[in-house]
Each structure stands twice: as C-alpha cells, then as structure tokens.
Tab-separated table of C-alpha atoms in Angstrom:
chain	number	residue	atom	x	y	z
B	1	MET	CA	93.515	105.558	98.693
B	2	THR	CA	95.995	103.033	100.021
B	3	LYS	CA	95.814	99.269	99.851
B	4	ALA	CA	95.263	99.116	103.627
B	5	GLU	CA	92.269	101.458	103.327
B	6	ILE	CA	90.764	99.335	100.550
B	7	VAL	CA	91.269	96.173	102.616
B	8	ALA	CA	89.562	97.804	105.610
B	9	ILE	CA	86.577	98.850	103.482
B	10	MET	CA	86.333	95.372	101.939
B	11	ALA	CA	86.420	93.720	105.372
B	12	LYS	CA	83.770	96.057	106.761
B	13	SER	CA	81.375	95.748	103.815
B	14	ALA	CA	81.732	91.954	103.560
B	15	GLY	CA	81.545	91.434	107.306
B	16	GLY	CA	84.771	89.427	107.346
B	17	SER	CA	88.214	89.843	108.777
B	18	LYS	CA	90.930	92.093	107.422
B	19	THR	CA	93.106	89.020	106.849
B	20	SER	CA	90.596	87.403	104.507
B	21	ALA	CA	89.953	90.722	102.779
B	22	GLU	CA	93.690	91.173	102.260
B	23	ARG	CA	93.974	87.665	100.775
B	24	ALA	CA	91.096	88.477	98.410
B	25	MET	CA	92.722	91.779	97.458
B	26	ASN	CA	96.065	90.087	96.787
B	27	ALA	CA	94.356	87.444	94.627
B	28	PHE	CA	92.543	90.173	92.693
B	29	VAL	CA	95.684	92.226	92.075
B	30	GLY	CA	97.680	89.088	91.251
B	31	GLY	CA	95.089	88.112	88.648
B	32	ILE	CA	95.286	91.522	87.028
B	33	VAL	CA	99.084	91.459	86.975
B	34	GLU	CA	99.114	87.959	85.486
B	35	SER	CA	96.652	88.917	82.755
B	36	LEU	CA	98.760	91.959	81.803
B	37	ARG	CA	101.896	89.890	81.262
B	38	ARG	CA	102.340	89.422	77.562
B	39	ALA	CA	105.316	87.799	75.921
B	40	ALA	CA	107.082	89.073	72.830
B	41	ARG	CA	105.648	87.710	69.612
B	42	ASN	CA	106.347	87.568	65.908
B	43	GLY	CA	104.440	89.747	63.479
B	44	ARG	CA	104.659	91.074	59.950
B	45	ASN	CA	105.352	94.549	58.642
B	46	PRO	CA	102.230	95.383	56.599
B	47	ARG	CA	104.204	97.363	54.010
B	48	THR	CA	107.008	94.934	53.279
B	49	GLY	CA	105.622	91.657	54.566
B	50	LYS	CA	108.896	91.133	56.422
B	51	GLU	CA	108.673	89.237	59.717
B	52	ILE	CA	109.442	91.370	62.775
B	53	GLN	CA	109.697	90.815	66.519
B	54	ILE	CA	106.982	92.678	68.464
B	55	PRO	CA	108.338	93.472	71.958
B	56	THR	CA	106.443	92.921	75.161
B	57	ALA	CA	104.095	95.722	76.077
B	58	LYS	CA	102.490	96.416	79.419
B	59	VAL	CA	100.056	99.280	79.105
B	60	PRO	CA	97.285	98.982	81.674
B	61	ARG	CA	94.271	101.178	81.079
B	62	PHE	CA	91.280	102.033	83.194
B	63	ARG	CA	87.925	103.154	81.891
B	64	PRO	CA	85.459	104.158	84.578
B	65	SER	CA	81.886	102.950	84.159
B	66	ARG	CA	78.963	105.319	83.794
B	67	THR	CA	77.931	104.490	87.350
B	68	LEU	CA	81.317	105.546	88.706
B	69	LYS	CA	81.382	108.691	86.580
B	70	SER	CA	77.934	109.774	87.752
B	71	ALA	CA	78.766	108.973	91.397
B	72	ILE	CA	81.730	111.358	91.460
B	73	ARG	CA	80.115	114.182	89.504
C-alpha cells in the first residue's frame, strides 16, 4: 500500500479532502519519526563497571493487534 492510497482511504472514511488527510498523515509519520530519534548516551559495562558510550539505535518494530491478526486470517 502506498502513501497516496492511505491518504485516499483516510480522506474517504473521514469525509474530508485529500489535502487535509495528507497533512494528518504527514503529522502522524513525523511524530513517529521524532519519537524514534534517540541520541547516544552513557552507560556502564555490567561486568567491569567501566563507563561506555552507547550509540544511537533506531530499530522500529511493529506488533499487530489481535483485531488486525484476526481480520487478515
């Protein structure tokens, strides 16, 4: 499914325009992207107790709900 298809579905189901649906979609995706940004941080090695630098990590995950799982089965 493409972004344009999602925008069209959102506009149709909400009864609004594609422009407003696209703005809502962009805000939604932007919020997700912003929440996934994590800066590097300091931590400690549990074995030695030495301070280490933990690099940035961006690992998005998706867990479908039971409703979604049952809808596609």
